[in-house]
């Protein structure tokens, strides 16, 4: 399993996370405090795994996930993946995801899931790595 980045890296990860999800098509309004809390909680989760791409001391992207115990096996859920908007479509995301999936497979895990926006550029990106819509699953939210 890849080792989660040290807590000292959290500000850099949060900055890249906010840059990514603050841009189109997401247009989310993450504060620095909430981004750090969300990523810090994820990295503190048992069985978490993370890969981070750096360029000159700047976090340009990351993929974070966790292994989950299922009824008959372990599965893996990619919980966050982000690449700074100015670095997208340059191979960073593909390299990160490919290395992350290889590390998951090396642990003997064959089932990987993630959530993303329907009919978005992200859905097309993940499709190139063999992800498909889960036919029987539906995301429910409240309110």
C-alpha positions in Angstrom: 0.0 0.0 0.0 1.3 3.4 -0.8 2.0 5.5 2.3 -0.2 8.5 2.9 1.7 11.8 2.6 2.9 13.4 5.8 0.7 15.9 7.6 3.2 18.6 6.6 2.1 18.1 3.0 -1.6 18.7 3.8 -1.5 22.5 3.0 -0.1 21.8 -0.5 -2.6 19.0 -1.2 -5.5 21.3 0.0 -4.3 24.1 -2.3 -4.3 21.8 -5.3 -7.6 20.3 -4.3 -9.2 23.7 -4.0 -7.7 24.8 -7.3 -9.2 21.8 -9.0 -12.6 21.7 -7.5 -13.0 25.5 -7.6 -12.7 25.4 -11.4 -15.2 24.3 -14.0 -17.0 21.9 -14.2 -17.1 21.6 -10.4 -17.2 25.2 -9.3 -17.1 24.2 -5.7 -16.4 26.8 -2.9 -14.0 24.9 -0.6 -12.3 26.9 2.1 -8.8 26.1 2.9 -9.8 24.9 6.4 -12.5 22.6 5.1 -10.2 21.2 2.3 -7.5 20.4 4.9 -10.0 18.8 7.2 -11.6 16.6 4.4 -8.2 15.5 3.1 -6.7 15.0 6.6 -9.7 12.9 7.6 -9.4 10.7 4.5 -5.6 10.2 5.0 -6.2 9.2 8.6 -8.7 6.5 7.6 -7.5 3.0 8.1 -6.4 1.3 4.9 -6.0 4.7 3.1 -3.6 5.0 0.2 -2.4 8.1 -1.6 -0.1 9.1 -4.5 0.9 12.7 -5.0 2.5 14.3 -8.0 5.0 17.1 -7.3 6.7 19.6 -9.6 9.2 21.9 -8.1 7.7 21.6 -4.6 4.2 22.3 -5.8 1.5 19.6 -5.6 0.1 19.3 -9.1 -2.3 16.4 -8.3 -3.1 13.4 -6.2 -5.3 10.4 -5.9 -6.5 9.2 -2.5 -8.5 6.1 -1.7 -9.1 3.4 0.8 -9.4 -0.4 0.8 -12.8 -1.5 2.2 -13.7 -4.9 3.7 -16.7 -6.4 1.8 -18.5 -9.7 2.5 -16.1 -11.9 0.6 -13.2 -9.7 -0.3 -11.4 -6.3 -0.1 -12.3 -3.7 -2.6 -10.9 -0.2 -3.1 -12.6 3.1 -3.5 -10.9 6.1 -5.1 -12.3 8.8 -2.9 -10.6 11.9 -4.3 -8.6 12.5 -7.4 -7.5 16.0 -8.5 -5.1 17.6 -10.9 -4.6 21.4 -11.0 -6.6 22.8 -13.9 -3.5 24.2 -15.7 -1.9 20.7 -15.6 -4.9 18.7 -16.8 -4.6 16.9 -20.2 -0.9 16.7 -19.8 -0.6 13.1 -18.5 -0.4 13.8 -14.8 -3.8 12.4 -14.0 -3.3 9.3 -16.2 0.1 8.6 -14.6 -1.3 9.0 -11.1 -4.4 6.8 -11.7 -2.4 4.2 -13.5 0.2 4.0 -10.7 -2.6 4.0 -8.0 -4.5 1.2 -9.8 -1.3 -0.9 -10.2 -0.6 -0.5 -6.4 -4.2 -1.6 -5.7 -3.8 -4.6 -8.0 -0.5 -5.5 -6.4 -2.3 -5.9 -3.1 -4.6 -8.5 -4.8 -7.6 -6.2 -5.0 -9.5 -6.5 -8.3 -12.7 -4.4 -7.4 -12.3 -0.6 -7.6 -15.0 2.0 -7.5 -15.4 5.8 -7.5 -18.0 8.5 -7.9 -17.9 11.3 -10.4 -20.3 13.6 -12.2 -22.4 11.9 -14.9 -21.5 12.8 -18.5 -18.5 15.0 -17.4 -15.0 15.1 -18.7 -14.0 13.2 -15.6 -16.4 10.3 -16.5 -14.8 10.1 -19.9 -11.3 10.1 -18.3 -12.2 7.3 -16.0 -13.8 5.3 -18.8 -10.4 5.2 -20.5 -9.1 3.2 -17.5 -11.9 0.7 -17.7 -14.4 2.3 -15.3 -18.1 2.0 -16.2 -21.4 3.1 -14.6 -22.7 0.6 -12.0 -26.0 -0.4 -13.4 -27.8 -1.2 -10.2 -26.3 1.5 -7.9 -27.8 4.9 -7.3 -26.5 7.8 -5.2 -29.2 9.0 -2.8 -28.8 12.4 -1.0 -30.8 14.2 1.6 -32.1 17.0 1.5 
